[in-house]
Structure formats: structure tokens, C-alpha cells
């Protein structure tokens, strides 16, 4: 048990949680649980312009659905709260001041128009404008302006931003648990904005301050944040927190099914698969995006699929329940290269996870599909059905199409099958079989099997032809599970009745 392992999932509530984000949450959760640590949810909502109503609830519900419930968070509370950055506003200013005082940051008063003009002028020369150590000397900021003028601007309410001051020509050395050592020259970095005069920090400042105040030991997040790492590491150093700096692990991208580029919402729309855990109803556009839950996926299957996007157990094992993932998970086994998302494989995972469920636990789900189709039957009957149907479905909603004939006689007969399987002598043989079944005392699958096989061999009929014709009479088509199971479930009277009705119908 390591009380000191504290990790956070820090989404911004700007829309639904993409499955890439869910995977980040999962890896944080697994790492925390594996190490007896704490999994924290922190809502990074400092950018009010991108705030989307309902997104926080959506994130929390998604985590709950997957069983990744945080130990500390906006709902649970905890000793390091509040867990929404909008409720922590006051402290960011204090830390921005600290950086100003130590000379690691400066006020900048350049207006958006002035910056646009500069950008344009650079563009016209075929260059890119970067607010950095070369440029800042010629801009309107507290490094170029006399102290009293800076004071005056601040007291008179002139809008400003606080920028980080990178020392030029420094090698910034960083360690990443996935990528190893990463080195970046500070001369390639811009003086990022940390704080704005509206009293709001930017992501970078709030993120680093909170990771420190929440005693985060490991930052596990998507690769898209790797370019921010030099700034974050520099912030830790500027605050004098280098010895408290968390370890970083940047997770590889989840790639499109083609393997080229990052998986996007558009890919889901094009390929007809969800990229969100739950259905999302966009409050602005009214657009509804499908979710894994609503499409009939089990949370365990989603989690299993996501775990293997980027992490590799080092064995051939592919099926994992959450508890096993916790046992096996190691950050060291997260690879560097992106993982291709495979929607078909996700269906396979769902199929496998249905097989992993105990039959008795599937009874209520089966019952509910049957009820939806107006079949009301005892749990004990459904319990007989579960082991027969379970291997045949990828989704619970497929229960009906795989099992309706357990409850209803076919009202039509597949003509293609009739043509192929129904020979001149078939009705006679079927009648003979019906007669034999009528006399069958105990109608278990084994008894029926013995009897049917006996009739076939005594008459020297072909097994395949008989079974095909019999199936046609009981199911109306050339599909369905083992006939002996079906017959036992239906019972003698129903079987014989279906056979005779079927013979008459087909002969019409
Ligand atoms: N708020 C950032 C996000 O939306 C957090 C990134 C991080 O984990 O540092 O993903």
C-alpha cells in the first residue's frame, strides 16, 4: 500500500469524454489501484469560453459506468479540495504573483490587435511570430516598460496577461516514463500565458499548481500534452518545487481504424461506431452522438478494449476483467507508438465479456429483452435459455433474433431452404419422426438426441438431410442453436405440433 501514489484524471468539461480520455482515466485508475494509491478526478474548468453544460455530469457518469469511480473528486470530496478549478481561483493569482516576484514571469499589455498586426507583419515576411526571448524586448511588457508605468496600467485596469519568461538557450531535460529522456531547447518555446487580467489562470498554471497542491505523484495523460511538458517542468523549477515534481507518463495516441492519424469523432460517424462511452446530446446543436452504453456494450468490454490500446500485458492474454487489469497493469508496458482502433475487435470483446458473465447474472438482461417482445416467462425457463443463446450473441439485444422461436412457432418457412432441403420423401420421414417423438417419455435433450439418432440409423436415413428438414419445421429457417436443446425447451407437445403444422404449411 503506497499512500503516496496519487494520480489525477483532469478533464476539461468542454464536451463529451472521448474514448481516448476514458483510456487516460483508466490508466490512471489502474496505476492508482495497482499501487494502493488514490485516483482523483479534477475538473479543469478555467476556460469559461469553452465550458459546456452537462459535460461534467457526463464525465462523472461515464467513469461510474466503467467502474472507475474516483476516490477524491467533486462528488466525493477529499482532503485536497475543491476539485473544480473554478472553485480554486484565488490561489492561482497568488502563484502568478510569486513568479512575477521571482522574475520568472512578467506582465504583458500588448492588445490582441497589436499582436495580430505583428503576426501579420511576420507572415508577410514569410516568418512565424513567436512571443519569445527575442521578441519580448520589443513588446509592451513589464520587461520593457518603466515600473511606474506598469503600476499605473495595472491600477487603471488596463487588460494584461502574465507570461512565463523562458531563459533562452537552455536545455530543458525531462524524463517521461513512456518515452524516456526528452530534451528541448528553451529557444524553441514561446513565453506562454499563465494568467489573464480576468482573474483566470490558463491551463498550464492551474494544472501545475494543482498537481503540486494535490500532492500528485504521477501525471499520466495523453501524448497531446507532451509539448506542454517543457513549460510544466520549467514551472516546477521556477516555483522551487523540482524535488516535488510528479513523474510524467504521456500515453500514445489512439489511431483511426486505418492507422493513419488520431481517432476522431468524424471517424466514428464515418465508420458507424461510437467514440464516446455514453450517448451525448449536444446542448447547443441538439446533435446526438452514439455511446457504447446505449449501443449495447458492456462496460467491462469497453475497459478491456481500451486497456489494450497502448498497454501490452507481455503475454498472449487478451481478456481481462477490471480486477485482473489492476493486477497486471504496469506503466512500463505502455508502448510509445500509437494504437490502431479496431471497431470489429470491440464487438469481439463484447461477445467475450458476455461469455465471461455467469449464466445466472444474464437472466435479468435476457428477461428484459423477452419482456420487450411481449414474452412473459419464468426465470427458470430463461435460465435454461441463457447457456444456449449466450455463445451466439455479441450484444444482449440480439437475444430476441436468436431465440424468438423458443417462444413462437414459425409463421413462415424460408423458401430457399424449402427448395434446397425439402424433398419428395421428406414429409413422410418427418411424420415418422414426429410419431416417434410423440412416444418419447422423458423429453430431455439427451433423450431426444438418442431417439432421433436411433430413428435415423434404423431407417438408414442421412443425418444431415433429416436434421435440416427438422430444423426448418421447428424454426422456419436454416438457423438457430442445437435442435436437441431447442426440442427439450419446447417440450414434446409443441415439437410435434410444430412438425405437423409445418408439414401441412409447406405442402400447401
Ligand atoms: N485539462 C487537460 C485536459 O483536458 C488536462 C491535461 C493533463 O492531464 O494535464 O486533458
Coordinates of C-alpha atoms and ligand atoms in Angstrom, one line a residue:
X1 CA 0.0 0.0 0.0
X2 CA 1.5 3.3 -1.1
X3 CA -0.4 6.2 0.3
X4 CA 1.9 8.4 -1.7
X5 CA 0.7 7.3 -5.1
X6 CA -1.7 10.0 -6.1
X7 CA -2.9 10.3 -9.7
X8 CA -5.5 12.5 -11.2
X9 CA -7.7 12.5 -14.3
X10 CA -8.1 16.1 -15.2
X11 CA -10.6 16.6 -18.0
X12 CA -11.9 20.0 -19.1
X13 CA -15.7 19.9 -19.3
X14 CA -15.8 21.1 -22.9
X15 CA -17.9 18.3 -24.3
X16 CA -18.4 14.6 -24.0
X17 CA -15.5 12.4 -22.9
X18 CA -13.8 10.9 -26.0
X19 CA -12.7 7.2 -25.5
X20 CA -9.1 8.5 -25.6
X21 CA -9.9 10.5 -22.5
X22 CA -11.6 7.5 -21.0
X23 CA -8.4 5.4 -21.6
X24 CA -6.4 8.1 -19.8
X25 CA -8.8 7.8 -16.9
X26 CA -8.5 4.0 -17.0
X27 CA -4.7 4.0 -17.0
X28 CA -4.7 6.5 -14.1
X29 CA -7.2 4.3 -12.2
X30 CA -5.3 1.1 -12.9
X31 CA -2.0 2.7 -11.8
X32 CA -3.5 4.0 -8.6
X33 CA -5.2 0.7 -7.7
X34 CA -2.3 -1.4 -8.6
X35 CA -0.1 0.7 -6.2
X36 CA -2.7 1.1 -3.4
X37 CA -2.9 4.8 -4.2
X38 CA -5.5 7.4 -4.8
X39 CA -7.4 8.1 -8.0
X40 CA -8.5 11.8 -8.2
X41 CA -10.9 13.5 -10.5
X42 CA -10.2 17.2 -11.0
X43 CA -12.4 19.2 -13.3
X44 CA -10.3 21.8 -15.2
X45 CA -12.9 24.4 -16.0
X46 CA -10.9 27.6 -16.0
X47 CA -11.6 28.3 -19.7
X48 CA -15.1 29.7 -19.3
X49 CA -15.4 30.3 -23.0
X50 CA -15.2 26.5 -23.7
X51 CA -17.5 25.4 -20.9
X52 CA -20.3 23.1 -22.0
X53 CA -23.2 22.5 -19.7
X54 CA -23.7 18.9 -18.7
X55 CA -20.2 17.9 -19.6
X56 CA -19.1 17.4 -16.0
X57 CA -22.0 15.2 -15.2
X58 CA -21.4 13.3 -18.4
X59 CA -17.7 12.7 -17.4
X60 CA -18.7 11.5 -13.9
X61 CA -21.4 9.2 -15.2
X62 CA -19.0 7.7 -17.8
X63 CA -16.4 7.0 -15.1
X64 CA -19.1 5.4 -12.9
X65 CA -20.5 3.3 -15.7
X66 CA -17.0 1.9 -16.3
X67 CA -16.4 1.3 -12.6
X68 CA -13.7 3.9 -12.4
X69 CA -15.1 5.8 -9.6
X70 CA -12.7 8.4 -8.2
X71 CA -11.5 8.3 -4.6
X72 CA -11.4 12.1 -4.4
X73 CA -13.3 14.4 -6.7
X74 CA -16.1 17.0 -6.9
X75 CA -18.7 14.4 -5.8
X76 CA -16.6 12.5 -3.2
X77 CA -14.8 15.5 -1.8
X78 CA -11.4 14.7 -0.1
X79 CA -8.7 16.4 1.8
X80 CA -7.3 18.3 -1.2
X81 CA -10.4 20.0 -2.5
X82 CA -12.1 21.8 -4.0
X83 CA -11.8 19.6 -7.1
X84 CA -13.1 22.1 -9.6
X85 CA -10.6 24.6 -10.7
X86 CA -13.2 27.3 -11.0
X87 CA -13.6 27.0 -7.2
X88 CA -9.9 27.4 -6.6
X89 CA -9.5 30.7 -8.4
X90 CA -8.0 32.7 -5.6
X91 CA -4.9 30.6 -5.2
X92 CA -3.7 30.8 -8.8
X93 CA -3.3 34.6 -8.6
X94 CA -1.0 34.1 -5.6
X95 CA 1.2 31.7 -7.5
X96 CA 1.3 34.0 -10.5
X97 CA 2.5 36.8 -8.2
X98 CA 5.2 34.5 -6.9
X99 CA 6.5 34.0 -10.4
X100 CA 6.4 37.8 -11.1
X101 CA 8.3 38.5 -7.9
X102 CA 11.0 35.9 -8.7
X103 CA 11.4 37.2 -12.2
X104 CA 10.1 34.0 -13.9
X105 CA 7.1 35.8 -15.3
X106 CA 6.2 39.3 -16.5
X107 CA 3.1 41.4 -17.3
X108 CA 2.4 41.9 -20.9
X109 CA 0.0 44.6 -22.2
X110 CA 0.0 44.0 -25.9
X111 CA -3.5 44.2 -27.1
X112 CA -5.0 41.5 -29.3
X113 CA -5.0 43.9 -32.2
X114 CA -1.3 44.7 -31.8
X115 CA -0.5 41.1 -31.6
X116 CA -2.5 40.4 -34.7
X117 CA -0.7 43.2 -36.5
X118 CA 2.7 41.7 -35.5
X119 CA 1.6 38.3 -36.6
X120 CA 0.6 39.6 -40.0
X121 CA 3.8 41.5 -40.4
X122 CA 5.8 38.4 -39.7
X123 CA 3.6 36.4 -42.1
X124 CA 4.2 38.9 -44.8
X125 CA 7.9 38.3 -44.4
X126 CA 7.3 34.5 -44.5
X127 CA 8.1 34.1 -40.8
X128 CA 6.1 33.0 -37.8
X129 CA 5.6 35.3 -34.9
X130 CA 6.5 33.8 -31.6
X131 CA 6.3 35.8 -28.3
X132 CA 9.7 34.7 -27.0
X133 CA 13.0 36.0 -25.6
X134 CA 13.9 37.6 -29.0
X135 CA 10.6 39.4 -29.4
X136 CA 9.7 40.3 -25.9
X137 CA 12.3 43.0 -25.7
X138 CA 10.4 45.0 -28.3
X139 CA 6.9 44.4 -26.9
X140 CA 4.7 46.2 -24.4
X141 CA 5.5 44.4 -21.1
X142 CA 6.9 44.9 -17.7
X143 CA 10.4 44.0 -19.0
X144 CA 10.5 46.9 -21.4
X145 CA 8.3 49.5 -19.6
X146 CA 9.3 51.6 -16.6
X147 CA 8.0 50.4 -13.2
X148 CA 5.6 53.3 -12.6
X149 CA 4.0 52.9 -16.0
X150 CA 3.4 49.2 -15.3
X151 CA 1.9 50.1 -11.9
X152 CA -0.3 52.8 -13.5
X153 CA -1.6 50.4 -16.1
X154 CA -2.5 47.7 -13.6
X155 CA -4.2 50.1 -11.2
X156 CA -6.1 51.8 -14.0
X157 CA -7.5 48.4 -15.1
X158 CA -5.7 48.0 -18.4
X159 CA -6.1 44.4 -19.5
X160 CA -2.9 42.4 -19.2
X161 CA -1.6 38.8 -19.3
X162 CA 1.1 37.3 -17.2
X163 CA 3.6 35.4 -19.4
X164 CA 6.3 32.9 -18.4
X165 CA 9.8 34.1 -19.0
X166 CA 11.9 31.4 -20.6
X167 CA 15.6 31.9 -20.4
X168 CA 17.0 31.5 -23.9
X169 CA 19.4 28.8 -24.9
X170 CA 18.7 26.4 -22.0
X171 CA 18.5 22.7 -22.5
X172 CA 15.4 21.6 -20.7
X173 CA 15.8 18.0 -19.7
X174 CA 12.8 15.9 -18.9
X175 CA 12.0 12.3 -18.0
X176 CA 9.0 10.6 -19.3
X177 CA 8.0 7.1 -18.1
X178 CA 6.9 6.1 -21.6
X179 CA 9.4 8.0 -23.8
X180 CA 12.5 8.1 -21.6
X181 CA 14.6 11.2 -21.7
X182 CA 13.2 14.2 -23.6
X183 CA 15.4 17.3 -24.3
X184 CA 14.1 20.6 -25.7
X185 CA 15.9 23.9 -26.1
X186 CA 14.1 26.8 -24.4
X187 CA 14.8 28.8 -27.5
X188 CA 12.2 26.9 -29.4
X189 CA 9.5 27.8 -26.8
X190 CA 7.2 30.8 -26.5
X191 CA 6.5 32.8 -23.4
X192 CA 3.2 31.1 -22.7
X193 CA 0.4 33.0 -21.0
X194 CA -0.1 31.8 -17.4
X195 CA -2.7 34.2 -16.1
X196 CA -5.2 36.8 -17.5
X197 CA -6.5 40.0 -16.0
X198 CA -10.0 38.5 -15.8
X199 CA -8.6 36.7 -12.8
X200 CA -8.4 33.3 -14.5
X201 CA -5.2 31.2 -14.9
X202 CA -4.6 29.4 -18.1
X203 CA -4.5 25.6 -18.2
X204 CA -0.7 25.5 -17.6
X205 CA -0.5 27.4 -14.4
X206 CA -3.7 25.9 -12.9
X207 CA -2.6 22.4 -13.8
X208 CA 0.9 22.7 -12.3
X209 CA -0.2 24.5 -9.2
X210 CA -3.0 22.0 -8.6
X211 CA -0.8 19.0 -9.2
X212 CA 1.5 20.4 -6.6
X213 CA -1.2 21.3 -4.1
X214 CA -2.9 18.0 -4.5
X215 CA 0.4 16.1 -4.0
X216 CA 0.1 14.4 -7.3
X217 CA 2.8 11.8 -7.7
X218 CA 2.4 10.8 -11.3
X219 CA 0.9 12.7 -14.2
X220 CA -0.5 10.2 -16.7
X221 CA -2.1 11.9 -19.7
X222 CA -2.3 11.8 -23.5
X223 CA 0.5 12.4 -25.8
X224 CA -1.0 15.7 -27.0
X225 CA 0.2 17.2 -23.7
X226 CA 3.9 16.3 -24.3
X227 CA 4.6 19.7 -26.0
X228 CA 3.5 21.4 -22.7
X229 CA 5.9 19.3 -20.6
X230 CA 8.9 21.7 -21.0
X231 CA 6.8 24.6 -19.7
X232 CA 5.4 22.5 -16.9
X233 CA 8.8 21.2 -15.8
X234 CA 10.1 24.8 -16.0
X235 CA 7.2 26.0 -13.8
X236 CA 8.1 23.4 -11.2
X237 CA 11.7 24.6 -11.3
X238 CA 10.6 28.2 -11.1
X239 CA 8.4 27.6 -8.1
X240 CA 11.3 25.8 -6.4
X241 CA 9.3 22.5 -6.4
X242 CA 11.6 20.4 -8.5
X243 CA 12.1 17.9 -5.7
X244 CA 8.3 17.5 -5.5
X245 CA 7.8 17.2 -9.2
X246 CA 5.5 14.3 -10.3
X247 CA 6.7 11.7 -12.7
X248 CA 5.3 12.1 -16.1
X249 CA 3.9 9.4 -18.5
X250 CA 2.5 10.5 -21.8
X251 CA 0.2 7.9 -23.4
X252 CA 0.4 7.1 -27.1
X253 CA -2.4 8.2 -29.4
X254 CA -5.4 6.1 -30.3
X255 CA -5.3 6.0 -34.1
X256 CA -8.0 5.8 -36.7
X257 CA -9.0 2.3 -37.9
X258 CA -6.8 2.9 -41.0
X259 CA -3.9 3.5 -38.7
X260 CA -3.3 7.0 -40.0
X261 CA -3.9 9.9 -37.7
X262 CA -5.7 10.4 -34.4
X263 CA -9.1 8.8 -33.9
X264 CA -11.8 11.5 -34.2
X265 CA -15.5 11.9 -33.8
X266 CA -15.7 12.0 -37.6
X267 CA -14.1 8.5 -37.9
X268 CA -16.9 7.2 -35.7
X269 CA -19.6 8.8 -37.8
X270 CA -18.0 7.5 -41.0
X271 CA -17.4 4.0 -39.7
X272 CA -20.7 3.7 -37.7
X273 CA -19.1 3.2 -34.3
X274 CA -19.3 5.3 -31.2
X275 CA -16.3 7.2 -29.9
X276 CA -18.0 8.2 -26.7
X277 CA -18.7 6.0 -23.7
X278 CA -22.3 7.3 -23.3
X279 CA -24.7 8.8 -25.7
X280 CA -24.2 12.6 -25.8
X281 CA -26.9 15.1 -26.6
X282 CA -25.1 18.3 -27.6
X283 CA -26.9 21.1 -25.7
X284 CA -26.1 23.7 -28.4
X285 CA -26.6 21.9 -31.7
X286 CA -29.0 19.2 -30.4
X287 CA -26.9 16.7 -32.2
X288 CA -26.9 13.2 -30.7
X289 CA -23.7 11.2 -30.7
X290 CA -23.9 7.5 -30.0
X291 CA -22.4 5.9 -26.9
X292 CA -21.0 2.5 -26.2
X293 CA -23.5 2.0 -23.3
X294 CA -26.6 2.7 -25.5
X295 CA -25.2 0.6 -28.3
X296 CA -25.3 -2.4 -26.1
X297 CA -21.7 -2.7 -25.0
X298 CA -20.8 -4.0 -21.5
X299 CA -18.6 -1.6 -19.6
X300 CA -16.1 -4.4 -18.9
X301 CA -15.7 -5.0 -22.7
X302 CA -15.0 -1.3 -23.3
X303 CA -12.5 -1.2 -20.5
X304 CA -10.8 -4.3 -21.7
X305 CA -10.6 -3.0 -25.3
X306 CA -9.3 0.4 -24.1
X307 CA -6.7 -1.2 -21.8
X308 CA -5.1 -2.9 -24.8
X309 CA -4.8 0.3 -26.8
X310 CA -1.3 1.3 -25.7
X311 CA -0.7 -1.2 -23.0
X312 CA 0.5 -4.7 -23.6
X313 CA 0.5 -7.4 -20.8
X314 CA 3.5 -9.1 -22.4
X315 CA 1.6 -12.3 -22.8
X316 CA -1.0 -13.6 -25.3
X317 CA -3.8 -12.9 -22.9
X318 CA -6.4 -10.6 -24.3
X319 CA -9.4 -11.0 -22.0
X320 CA -9.2 -9.1 -18.7
X321 CA -11.8 -8.1 -16.1
X322 CA -11.1 -4.9 -14.3
X323 CA -9.6 -6.7 -11.2
X324 CA -7.2 -8.6 -13.4
X325 CA -6.2 -5.4 -15.2
X326 CA -5.4 -3.9 -11.8
X327 CA -3.2 -6.8 -11.0
X328 CA -1.4 -6.9 -14.3
X329 CA -1.1 -3.2 -15.2
X330 CA 2.3 -1.7 -15.5
X331 CA 3.1 1.7 -16.9
X332 CA 6.4 0.3 -18.1
X333 CA 4.4 -1.8 -20.5
X334 CA 2.8 1.1 -22.2
X335 CA 4.3 1.5 -25.7
X336 CA 5.5 4.6 -27.5
X337 CA 3.7 4.1 -30.7
X338 CA 0.0 4.8 -31.4
X339 CA -2.5 2.0 -31.3
X340 CA -5.0 1.4 -34.1
X341 CA -8.6 1.4 -33.0
X342 CA -10.5 -1.6 -34.3
X343 CA -14.3 -1.4 -34.1
X344 CA -14.7 -5.1 -35.1
X345 CA -12.4 -6.2 -32.3
X346 CA -14.6 -4.2 -29.9
X347 CA -17.6 -6.3 -30.8
X348 CA -15.4 -9.4 -30.3
X349 CA -14.6 -8.1 -26.8
X350 CA -18.3 -7.6 -26.1
X351 CA -19.0 -11.2 -27.2
X352 CA -16.2 -12.5 -25.0
X353 CA -17.4 -10.5 -22.0
X354 CA -20.9 -11.8 -22.3
X355 CA -19.3 -15.3 -22.2
X356 CA -17.4 -14.4 -19.1
X357 CA -20.6 -13.5 -17.3
X358 CA -22.3 -16.1 -15.1
X359 CA -25.5 -17.5 -16.7
X360 CA -27.5 -16.5 -13.6
X361 CA -26.3 -12.9 -14.0
X362 CA -27.5 -12.8 -17.5
X363 CA -31.1 -13.9 -16.7
X364 CA -32.4 -10.4 -15.9
X365 CA -30.9 -8.9 -19.1
X366 CA -32.5 -11.8 -21.1
X367 CA -35.8 -11.3 -19.3
X368 CA -35.9 -7.7 -20.2
X369 CA -35.3 -8.4 -23.9
X370 CA -38.1 -11.0 -23.8
X371 CA -40.5 -8.7 -22.0
X372 CA -39.8 -6.0 -24.6
X373 CA -41.1 -8.6 -27.1
X374 CA -44.1 -9.4 -25.0
X375 CA -42.9 -12.8 -23.9
X376 CA -43.5 -13.3 -20.2
X377 CA -41.9 -16.4 -18.8
X378 CA -40.4 -17.7 -15.6
X379 CA -36.8 -17.0 -14.6
X380 CA -36.3 -20.8 -14.5
X381 CA -37.2 -21.1 -18.2
X382 CA -34.9 -18.1 -19.1
X383 CA -32.2 -19.8 -17.1
X384 CA -32.4 -22.8 -19.5
X385 CA -32.2 -20.4 -22.5
X386 CA -29.1 -18.5 -21.4
X387 CA -26.4 -21.1 -21.9
X388 CA -27.9 -22.0 -25.3
X389 CA -28.1 -18.4 -26.7
X390 CA -25.2 -16.8 -24.9
X391 CA -22.5 -18.2 -27.3
X392 CA -24.4 -16.9 -30.3
X393 CA -24.6 -13.2 -29.4
X394 CA -22.3 -10.2 -29.5
X395 CA -24.9 -8.0 -27.8
X396 CA -27.7 -8.6 -25.4
X397 CA -30.2 -7.0 -27.8
X398 CA -29.5 -9.9 -30.2
X399 CA -31.2 -12.3 -27.8
X400 CA -34.5 -11.9 -29.5
X401 CA -33.4 -12.6 -33.0
X402 CA -31.5 -15.6 -31.8
X403 CA -34.3 -17.0 -29.6
X404 CA -37.8 -15.9 -30.7
X405 CA -38.5 -19.4 -32.0
X406 CA -38.2 -20.7 -28.4
X407 CA -41.4 -18.9 -27.7
X408 CA -43.2 -18.7 -31.0
X409 CA -43.9 -21.2 -33.8
X410 CA -42.5 -20.0 -37.1
X411 CA -45.3 -18.4 -39.2
X412 CA -43.4 -18.8 -42.5
X413 CA -40.8 -21.1 -44.0
X414 CA -37.7 -19.9 -45.8
X415 CA -38.4 -20.8 -49.4
X416 CA -34.8 -21.0 -50.3
X417 CA -34.3 -23.6 -47.6
X418 CA -37.5 -25.4 -48.6
X419 CA -36.3 -25.6 -52.2
X420 CA -33.0 -27.0 -51.2
X421 CA -33.9 -29.3 -48.2
X422 CA -37.4 -30.4 -48.7
X423 CA -37.5 -33.4 -51.0
X424 CA -40.4 -35.5 -52.1
X425 CA -39.9 -38.1 -49.3
X426 CA -39.2 -35.5 -46.6
X427 CA -42.9 -35.2 -45.4
X428 CA -43.2 -38.9 -44.8
X429 CA -39.9 -39.1 -42.9
X430 CA -40.8 -36.1 -40.8
X431 CA -44.2 -37.6 -40.0
X432 CA -42.4 -40.8 -38.9
X433 CA -40.1 -38.8 -36.7
X434 CA -43.0 -36.9 -35.2
X435 CA -44.6 -40.1 -34.4
X436 CA -41.5 -41.4 -32.7
X437 CA -41.1 -38.2 -30.7
X438 CA -44.7 -38.3 -29.6
X439 CA -44.0 -41.6 -27.8
X440 CA -40.8 -40.2 -26.1
X441 CA -41.4 -40.4 -22.4
X442 CA -38.8 -38.1 -21.0
X443 CA -38.1 -35.2 -23.2
X444 CA -34.6 -34.1 -22.2
X445 CA -32.1 -33.0 -24.8
X446 CA -30.2 -36.3 -24.3
X447 CA -33.3 -38.5 -24.6
X448 CA -34.4 -36.7 -27.7
X449 CA -31.0 -37.0 -29.2
X450 CA -30.8 -40.7 -28.6
X451 CA -34.3 -41.2 -30.0
X452 CA -33.8 -39.1 -33.1
X453 CA -30.4 -40.7 -33.9
X454 CA -31.9 -44.1 -33.4
X455 CA -34.8 -43.4 -35.8
X456 CA -32.3 -42.1 -38.4
X457 CA -30.0 -45.1 -38.2
X458 CA -32.7 -47.7 -38.1
X459 CA -34.2 -46.2 -41.3
X460 CA -30.7 -45.7 -42.8
X461 CA -31.6 -42.0 -43.5
X462 CA -29.0 -39.4 -43.9
X463 CA -28.4 -37.5 -40.7
X464 CA -27.8 -34.1 -42.4
X465 CA -30.9 -34.2 -44.5
X466 CA -33.2 -35.1 -41.6
X467 CA -31.7 -32.5 -39.2
X468 CA -32.1 -29.8 -41.9
X469 CA -35.7 -30.6 -42.6
X470 CA -36.5 -30.9 -38.9
X471 CA -34.9 -27.5 -38.2
X472 CA -37.0 -26.0 -41.0
X473 CA -40.1 -27.2 -39.3
X474 CA -39.2 -26.0 -35.8
X475 CA -37.5 -22.7 -36.7
X476 CA -38.7 -21.9 -40.2
X477 CA -35.2 -21.3 -41.4
X478 CA -31.8 -22.8 -41.5
X479 CA -30.5 -21.1 -38.4
X480 CA -30.6 -21.5 -34.6
X481 CA -28.8 -23.4 -31.9
X482 CA -28.7 -27.1 -31.4
X483 CA -32.0 -28.8 -32.2
X484 CA -32.0 -31.2 -29.2
X485 CA -31.7 -28.2 -26.8
X486 CA -34.5 -26.4 -28.7
X487 CA -36.7 -29.5 -28.7
X488 CA -36.2 -30.1 -25.0
X489 CA -37.0 -26.5 -24.2
X490 CA -40.2 -26.6 -26.3
X491 CA -41.4 -29.9 -24.9
X492 CA -42.9 -32.8 -26.7
X493 CA -46.3 -31.4 -27.5
X494 CA -45.0 -28.2 -29.0
X495 CA -42.4 -30.0 -31.0
X496 CA -44.9 -32.5 -32.5
X497 CA -47.4 -29.7 -33.1
X498 CA -44.8 -27.6 -35.0
X499 CA -43.8 -30.5 -37.1
X500 CA -47.3 -31.4 -38.2
X501 CA -48.3 -27.8 -38.8
X502 CA -45.1 -27.2 -40.7
X503 CA -45.5 -30.3 -42.9
X504 CA -49.0 -29.1 -43.8
X505 CA -47.9 -25.5 -44.5
X506 CA -45.0 -26.5 -46.7
X507 CA -47.1 -29.0 -48.6
X508 CA -49.8 -26.4 -49.3
Ligands
LIG1 N1 -7.4 19.6 -18.8 C1 -6.5 18.9 -19.6 C2 -7.3 18.0 -20.5 O1 -8.4 18.4 -20.8 C3 -5.6 18.0 -18.6 C4 -4.3 17.6 -19.2 C5 -3.4 17.0 -18.1 O2 -3.8 15.9 -17.7 O3 -2.5 17.6 -17.7 O4 -7.0 16.9 -20.9

